[in-house]
Coordinates of C-alpha atoms and ligand atoms in Angstrom, one line a residue:
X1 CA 0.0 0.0 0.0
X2 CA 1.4 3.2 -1.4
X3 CA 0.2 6.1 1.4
X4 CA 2.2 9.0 0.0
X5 CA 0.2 8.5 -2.8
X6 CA -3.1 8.0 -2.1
X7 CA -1.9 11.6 0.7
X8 CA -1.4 13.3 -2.3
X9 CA -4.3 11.9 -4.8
X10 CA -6.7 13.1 -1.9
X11 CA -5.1 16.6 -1.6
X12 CA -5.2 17.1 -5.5
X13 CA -9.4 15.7 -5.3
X14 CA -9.3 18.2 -2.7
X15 CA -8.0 21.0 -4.6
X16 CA -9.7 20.7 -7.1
X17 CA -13.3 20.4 -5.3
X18 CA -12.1 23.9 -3.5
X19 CA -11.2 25.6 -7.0
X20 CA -14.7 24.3 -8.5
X21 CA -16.4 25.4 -5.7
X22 CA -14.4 28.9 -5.9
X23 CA -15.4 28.7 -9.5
X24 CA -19.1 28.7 -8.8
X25 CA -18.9 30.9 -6.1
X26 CA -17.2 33.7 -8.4
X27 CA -20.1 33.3 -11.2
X28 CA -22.5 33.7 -8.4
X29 CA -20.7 36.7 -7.1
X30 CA -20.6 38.3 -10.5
X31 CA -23.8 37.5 -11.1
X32 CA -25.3 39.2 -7.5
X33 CA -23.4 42.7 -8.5
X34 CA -24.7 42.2 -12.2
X35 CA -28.4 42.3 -11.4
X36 CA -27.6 44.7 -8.3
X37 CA -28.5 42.4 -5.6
X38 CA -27.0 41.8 -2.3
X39 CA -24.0 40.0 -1.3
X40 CA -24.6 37.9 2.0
X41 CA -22.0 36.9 4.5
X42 CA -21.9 33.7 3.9
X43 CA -21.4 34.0 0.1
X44 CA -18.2 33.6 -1.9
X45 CA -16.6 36.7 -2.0
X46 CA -13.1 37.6 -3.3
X47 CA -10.6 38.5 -0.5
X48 CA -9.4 41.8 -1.8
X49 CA -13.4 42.9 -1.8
X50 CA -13.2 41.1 1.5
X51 CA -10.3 43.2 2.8
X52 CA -11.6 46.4 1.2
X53 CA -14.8 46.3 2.9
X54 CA -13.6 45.4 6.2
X55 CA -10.8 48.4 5.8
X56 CA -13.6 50.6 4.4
X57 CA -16.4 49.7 7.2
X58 CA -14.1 49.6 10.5
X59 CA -12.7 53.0 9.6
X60 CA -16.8 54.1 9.3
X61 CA -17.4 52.9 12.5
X62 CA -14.0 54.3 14.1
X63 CA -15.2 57.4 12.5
X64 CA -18.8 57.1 14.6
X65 CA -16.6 57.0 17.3
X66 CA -14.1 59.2 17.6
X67 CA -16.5 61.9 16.3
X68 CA -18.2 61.4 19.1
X69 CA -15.5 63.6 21.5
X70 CA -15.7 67.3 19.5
X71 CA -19.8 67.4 20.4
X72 CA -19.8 65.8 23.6
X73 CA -17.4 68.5 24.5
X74 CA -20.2 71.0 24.5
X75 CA -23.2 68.9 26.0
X76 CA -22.5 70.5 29.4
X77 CA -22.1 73.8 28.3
X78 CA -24.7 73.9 25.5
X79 CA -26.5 77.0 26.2
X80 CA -29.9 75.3 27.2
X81 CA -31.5 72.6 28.2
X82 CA -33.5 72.0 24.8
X83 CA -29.8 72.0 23.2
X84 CA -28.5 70.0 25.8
X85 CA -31.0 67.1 25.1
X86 CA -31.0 67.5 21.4
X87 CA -26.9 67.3 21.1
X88 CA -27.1 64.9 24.0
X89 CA -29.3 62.8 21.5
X90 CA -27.7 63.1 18.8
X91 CA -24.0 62.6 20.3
X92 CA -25.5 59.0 21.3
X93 CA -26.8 58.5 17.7
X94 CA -23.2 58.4 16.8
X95 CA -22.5 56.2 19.1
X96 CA -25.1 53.6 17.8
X97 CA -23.8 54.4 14.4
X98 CA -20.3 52.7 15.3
X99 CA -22.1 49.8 16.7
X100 CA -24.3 49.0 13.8
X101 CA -20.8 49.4 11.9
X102 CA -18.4 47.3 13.9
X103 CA -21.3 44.5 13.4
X104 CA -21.4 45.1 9.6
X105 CA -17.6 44.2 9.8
X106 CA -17.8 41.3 11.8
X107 CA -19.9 39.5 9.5
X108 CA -17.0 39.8 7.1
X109 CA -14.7 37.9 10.0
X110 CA -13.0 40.8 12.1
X111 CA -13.4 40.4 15.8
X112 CA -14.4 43.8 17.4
X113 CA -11.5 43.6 20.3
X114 CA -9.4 43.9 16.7
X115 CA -11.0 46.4 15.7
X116 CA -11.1 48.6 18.8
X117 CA -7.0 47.7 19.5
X118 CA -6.1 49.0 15.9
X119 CA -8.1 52.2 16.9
X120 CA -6.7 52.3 20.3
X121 CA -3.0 51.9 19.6
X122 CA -3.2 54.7 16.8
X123 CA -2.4 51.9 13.8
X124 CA -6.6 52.2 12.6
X125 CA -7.9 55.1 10.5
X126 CA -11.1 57.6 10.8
X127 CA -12.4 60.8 9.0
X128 CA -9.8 63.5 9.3
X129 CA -12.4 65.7 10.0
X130 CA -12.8 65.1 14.0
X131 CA -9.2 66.0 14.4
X132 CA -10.3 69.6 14.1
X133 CA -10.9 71.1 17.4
X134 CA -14.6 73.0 18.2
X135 CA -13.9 76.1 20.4
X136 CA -17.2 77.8 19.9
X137 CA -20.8 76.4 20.4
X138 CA -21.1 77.7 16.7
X139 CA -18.9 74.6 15.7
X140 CA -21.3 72.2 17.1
X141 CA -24.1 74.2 14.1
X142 CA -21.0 73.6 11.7
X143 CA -20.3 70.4 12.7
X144 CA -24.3 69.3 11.7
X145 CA -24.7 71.7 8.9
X146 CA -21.4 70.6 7.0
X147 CA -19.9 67.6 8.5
X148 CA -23.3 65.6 8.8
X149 CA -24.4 67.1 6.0
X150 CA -21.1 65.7 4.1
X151 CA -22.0 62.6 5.3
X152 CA -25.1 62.1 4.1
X153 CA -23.7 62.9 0.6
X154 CA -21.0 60.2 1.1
X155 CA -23.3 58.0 3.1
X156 CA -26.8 57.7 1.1
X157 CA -24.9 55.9 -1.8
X158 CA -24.0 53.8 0.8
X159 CA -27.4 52.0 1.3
X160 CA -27.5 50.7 -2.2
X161 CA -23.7 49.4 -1.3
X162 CA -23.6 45.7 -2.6
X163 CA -22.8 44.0 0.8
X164 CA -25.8 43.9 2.8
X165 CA -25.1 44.0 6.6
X166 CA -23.5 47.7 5.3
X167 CA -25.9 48.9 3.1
X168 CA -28.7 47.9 5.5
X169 CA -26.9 49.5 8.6
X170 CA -26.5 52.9 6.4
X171 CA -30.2 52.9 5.4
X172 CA -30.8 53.6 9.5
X173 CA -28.0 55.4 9.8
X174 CA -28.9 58.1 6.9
X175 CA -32.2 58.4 8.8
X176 CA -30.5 60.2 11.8
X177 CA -28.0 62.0 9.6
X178 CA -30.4 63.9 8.4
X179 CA -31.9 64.6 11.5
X180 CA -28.1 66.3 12.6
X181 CA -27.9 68.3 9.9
X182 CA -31.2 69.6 10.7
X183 CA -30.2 70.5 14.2
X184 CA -27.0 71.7 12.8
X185 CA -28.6 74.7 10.9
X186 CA -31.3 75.4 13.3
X187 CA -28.2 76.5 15.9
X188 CA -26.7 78.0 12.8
X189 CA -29.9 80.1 11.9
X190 CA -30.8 80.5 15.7
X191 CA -27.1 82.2 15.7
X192 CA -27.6 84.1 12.5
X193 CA -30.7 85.4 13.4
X194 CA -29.1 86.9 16.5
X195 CA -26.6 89.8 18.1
X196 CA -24.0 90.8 15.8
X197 CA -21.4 88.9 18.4
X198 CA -23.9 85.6 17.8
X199 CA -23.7 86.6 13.6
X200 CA -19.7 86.7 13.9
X201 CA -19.3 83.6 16.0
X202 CA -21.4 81.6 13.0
X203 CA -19.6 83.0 10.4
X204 CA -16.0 82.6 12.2
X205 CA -16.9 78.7 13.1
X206 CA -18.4 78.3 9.1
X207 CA -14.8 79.4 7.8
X208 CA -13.1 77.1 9.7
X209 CA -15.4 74.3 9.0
X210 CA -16.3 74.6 4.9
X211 CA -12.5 73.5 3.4
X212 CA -12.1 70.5 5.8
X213 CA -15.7 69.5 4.8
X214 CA -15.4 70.0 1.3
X215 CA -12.3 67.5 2.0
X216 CA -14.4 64.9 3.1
X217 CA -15.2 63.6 0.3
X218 CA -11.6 62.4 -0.4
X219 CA -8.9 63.0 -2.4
X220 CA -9.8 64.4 -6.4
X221 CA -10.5 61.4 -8.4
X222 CA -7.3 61.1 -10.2
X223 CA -5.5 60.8 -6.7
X224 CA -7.9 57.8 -5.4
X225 CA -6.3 54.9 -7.2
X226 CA -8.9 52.6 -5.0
X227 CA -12.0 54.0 -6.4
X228 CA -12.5 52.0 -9.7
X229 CA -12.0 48.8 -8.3
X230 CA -14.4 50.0 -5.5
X231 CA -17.1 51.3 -8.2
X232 CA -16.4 48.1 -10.1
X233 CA -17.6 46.1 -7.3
X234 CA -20.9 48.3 -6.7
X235 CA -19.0 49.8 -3.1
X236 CA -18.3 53.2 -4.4
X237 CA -21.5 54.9 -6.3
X238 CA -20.0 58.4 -7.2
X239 CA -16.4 59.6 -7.5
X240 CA -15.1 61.6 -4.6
X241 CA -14.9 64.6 -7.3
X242 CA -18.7 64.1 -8.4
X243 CA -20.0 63.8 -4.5
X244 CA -18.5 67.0 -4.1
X245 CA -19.7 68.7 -6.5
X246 CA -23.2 67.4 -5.2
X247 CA -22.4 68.7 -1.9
X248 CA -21.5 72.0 -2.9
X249 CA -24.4 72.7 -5.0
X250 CA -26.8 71.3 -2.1
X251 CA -24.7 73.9 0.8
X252 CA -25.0 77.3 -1.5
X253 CA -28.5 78.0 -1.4
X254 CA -28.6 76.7 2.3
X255 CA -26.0 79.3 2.7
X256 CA -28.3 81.8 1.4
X257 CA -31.1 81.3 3.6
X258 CA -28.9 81.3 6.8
X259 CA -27.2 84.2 5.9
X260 CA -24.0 83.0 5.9
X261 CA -20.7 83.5 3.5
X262 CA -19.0 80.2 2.4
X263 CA -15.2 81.1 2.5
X264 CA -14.6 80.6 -1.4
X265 CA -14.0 83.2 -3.8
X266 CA -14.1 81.1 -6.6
X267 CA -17.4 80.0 -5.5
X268 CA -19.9 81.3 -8.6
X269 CA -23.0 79.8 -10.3
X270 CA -21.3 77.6 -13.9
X271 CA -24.4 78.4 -16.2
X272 CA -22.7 75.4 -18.7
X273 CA -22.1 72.8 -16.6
X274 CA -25.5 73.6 -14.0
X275 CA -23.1 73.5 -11.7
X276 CA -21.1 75.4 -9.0
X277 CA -17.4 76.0 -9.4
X278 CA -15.0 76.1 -6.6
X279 CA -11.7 76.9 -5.8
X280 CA -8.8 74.3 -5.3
X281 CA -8.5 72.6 -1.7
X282 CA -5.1 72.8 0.8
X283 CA -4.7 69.0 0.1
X284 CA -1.3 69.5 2.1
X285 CA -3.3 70.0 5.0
X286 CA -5.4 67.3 4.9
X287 CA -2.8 64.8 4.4
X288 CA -0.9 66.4 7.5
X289 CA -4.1 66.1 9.3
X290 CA -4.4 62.5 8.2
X291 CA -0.7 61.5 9.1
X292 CA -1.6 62.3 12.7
X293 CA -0.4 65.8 12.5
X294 CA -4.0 67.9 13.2
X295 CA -5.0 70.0 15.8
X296 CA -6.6 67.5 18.0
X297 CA -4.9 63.6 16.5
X298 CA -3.4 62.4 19.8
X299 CA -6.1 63.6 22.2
X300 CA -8.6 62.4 20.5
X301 CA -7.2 58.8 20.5
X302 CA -5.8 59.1 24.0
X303 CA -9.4 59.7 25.0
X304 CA -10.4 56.7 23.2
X305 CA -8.0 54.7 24.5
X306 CA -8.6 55.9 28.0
X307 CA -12.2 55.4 27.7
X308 CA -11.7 52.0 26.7
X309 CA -9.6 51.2 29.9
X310 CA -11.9 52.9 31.9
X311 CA -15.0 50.8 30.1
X312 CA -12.9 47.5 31.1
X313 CA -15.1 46.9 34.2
X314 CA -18.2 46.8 32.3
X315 CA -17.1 44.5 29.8
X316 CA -15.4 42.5 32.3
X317 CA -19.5 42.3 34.3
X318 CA -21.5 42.2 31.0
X319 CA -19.5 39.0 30.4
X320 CA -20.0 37.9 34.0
X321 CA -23.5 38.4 33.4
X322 CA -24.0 36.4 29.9
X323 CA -22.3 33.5 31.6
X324 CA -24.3 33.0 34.6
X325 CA -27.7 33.8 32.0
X326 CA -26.2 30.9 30.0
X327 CA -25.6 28.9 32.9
X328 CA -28.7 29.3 34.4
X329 CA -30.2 28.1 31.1
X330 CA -28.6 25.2 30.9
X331 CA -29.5 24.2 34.8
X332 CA -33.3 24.8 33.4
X333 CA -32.3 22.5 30.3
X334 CA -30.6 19.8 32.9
Ligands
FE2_401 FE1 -23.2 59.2 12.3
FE2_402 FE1 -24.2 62.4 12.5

């Protein structure tokens, strides 16, 4: 009796029942993004689109989270109680926004603790956008006029996403967006509508905030060598260049009707392309800001960080909990 050989016959039968199987699997992938339909978790999906989404939704849901800290900064000094319950509401939107995120990703096979340690120790990525700091309660009207509204621009795309623990977390997700921005240009109008000091303070947090929104969107699209591949696998909708322009031409006549200036003088009305055109963006500054070099990088990851070793106790009695529930439940079974 020849083992070696019938070792290796059964590795080649079972090499070649793996590639068939991959082989099917790949037609039925195709096939799913072809007609628009969903990809499940427990479909065959190429690694790289495995990888890309996992990337793509962790740094969504670190996003959630970090931009938690620049509005939660003002809840106790929000200048009234209605304002205090609506940020306090919406800061914990956010909040559930991660959650439903980090469970998108864990369909695909990342373990949360993962994902919360690449945060943590600095190696994970979110929007560059909550390394800004937000001196003035006007920056918590920016931060819901522009940066939620940005958002929703990016984000509502997003529930037709071919993976479908992600697009159906974004469909509830773009559901409270819209309810920030709304707050966000209510304190904006409130503000505009106000003392000349109240005028200023909008207009001065409104500079600040337009450029770094505008740069949400991503680099332009001939410096986002990800983007076909993501459009080719129904992830990415729009170009970063083309969501932009969308977001501009939604914010101008917002603009008007608060009363506001939107810090661009190359800002003006493009009767041939029905569109608005803008002036270039300080890409320098972004990429600083995403190499860890913004105003608020390391504290806003040290608070994460400390948060999470403050948190450890609950984790530690949440689990305490589940096990006795479980054991309990199997005494009943017994
Ligand atoms: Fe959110
Ligand atoms: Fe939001």
């Amino acid at each position: 009796m020849n083992t070696t050989t019938d070792v290796t016959t059964d590795a080649r039968a079972d090499a070649r029942a793996a590639q068939i199987a991959d082989e099917a699997g790949e037609r039925r992938f195709n096939e799913l993004l072809a007609s628009e339909s969903r990809v499940e978790p427990s479909d065959w999906m190429p690694e790289g689109y495995r990888k890309t989404l996992i990337r793509q939704i962790s740094q969504h849901g670190h996003s959630e989270i970090i931009g938690m800290q620049p509005e939660s900064n003002w809840i106790a000094r929000a200048p009234s109680l209605k304002r205090k319950a609506i940020l306090m509401a919406k800061v914990q939107d956010e909040a559930g926004h991660g959650l439903y995120l980090y469970s998108a990703a864990q369909t695909l096979g990342v373990d949360r603790e993962t994902m919360f340690d690449q945060l943590i120790t600095g190696k994970a990525k979110y929007s560059s956008i909550f390394n800004y700091t937000t001196p003035t309660w006007a920056d918590m009207g920016s931060i819901g006029w522009l940066v939620d509204g940005a958002a929703i621009c990016n984000q509502v795309p997003l529930c037709r996403v071919s993976y479908g623990p992600y697009g159906r977390a974004m469909v509830r997700i773009c559901k409270e967006e819209s309810f920030h921005q709304r707050q966000g240009f209510e304190i904006l109008l409130e503000l505009m509508r106000g003392t000349d000091a109240q005028k200023e303070m909008a207009q001065e947090s409104v500079n600040r905030w337009y450029a770094p929104a505008l740069m949400m969107f991503g680099p332009p699209d001939e410096d986002s060598p990800n983007s076909k591949q993501s459009m080719a696998w129904n992830i990415k909708r729009f170009s970063n260049d083309d969501l932009r322009q969308r977001f501009v031409d939604m914010l101008v006549p917002q603009a008007e009707i608060l009363g506001v200036t939107l810090p661009d003088a190359a800002l003006r009305w493009n009767e041939e392309r029905g569109h608005y055109d803008f002036g270039d963006l300080d890409w320098s500054e972004f990429h600083e800001v995403l190499a860890g070099r913004g105003p608020a990088n390391t504290i806003r990851v040290s608070r994460r960080r400390e948060a999470h070793e403050n948190g450890a106790w609950v984790r530690e009695a949440a689990r305490a909990y589940a096990d006795a529930q479980a054991e309990s439940r199997r005494g009943l079974v017994a």
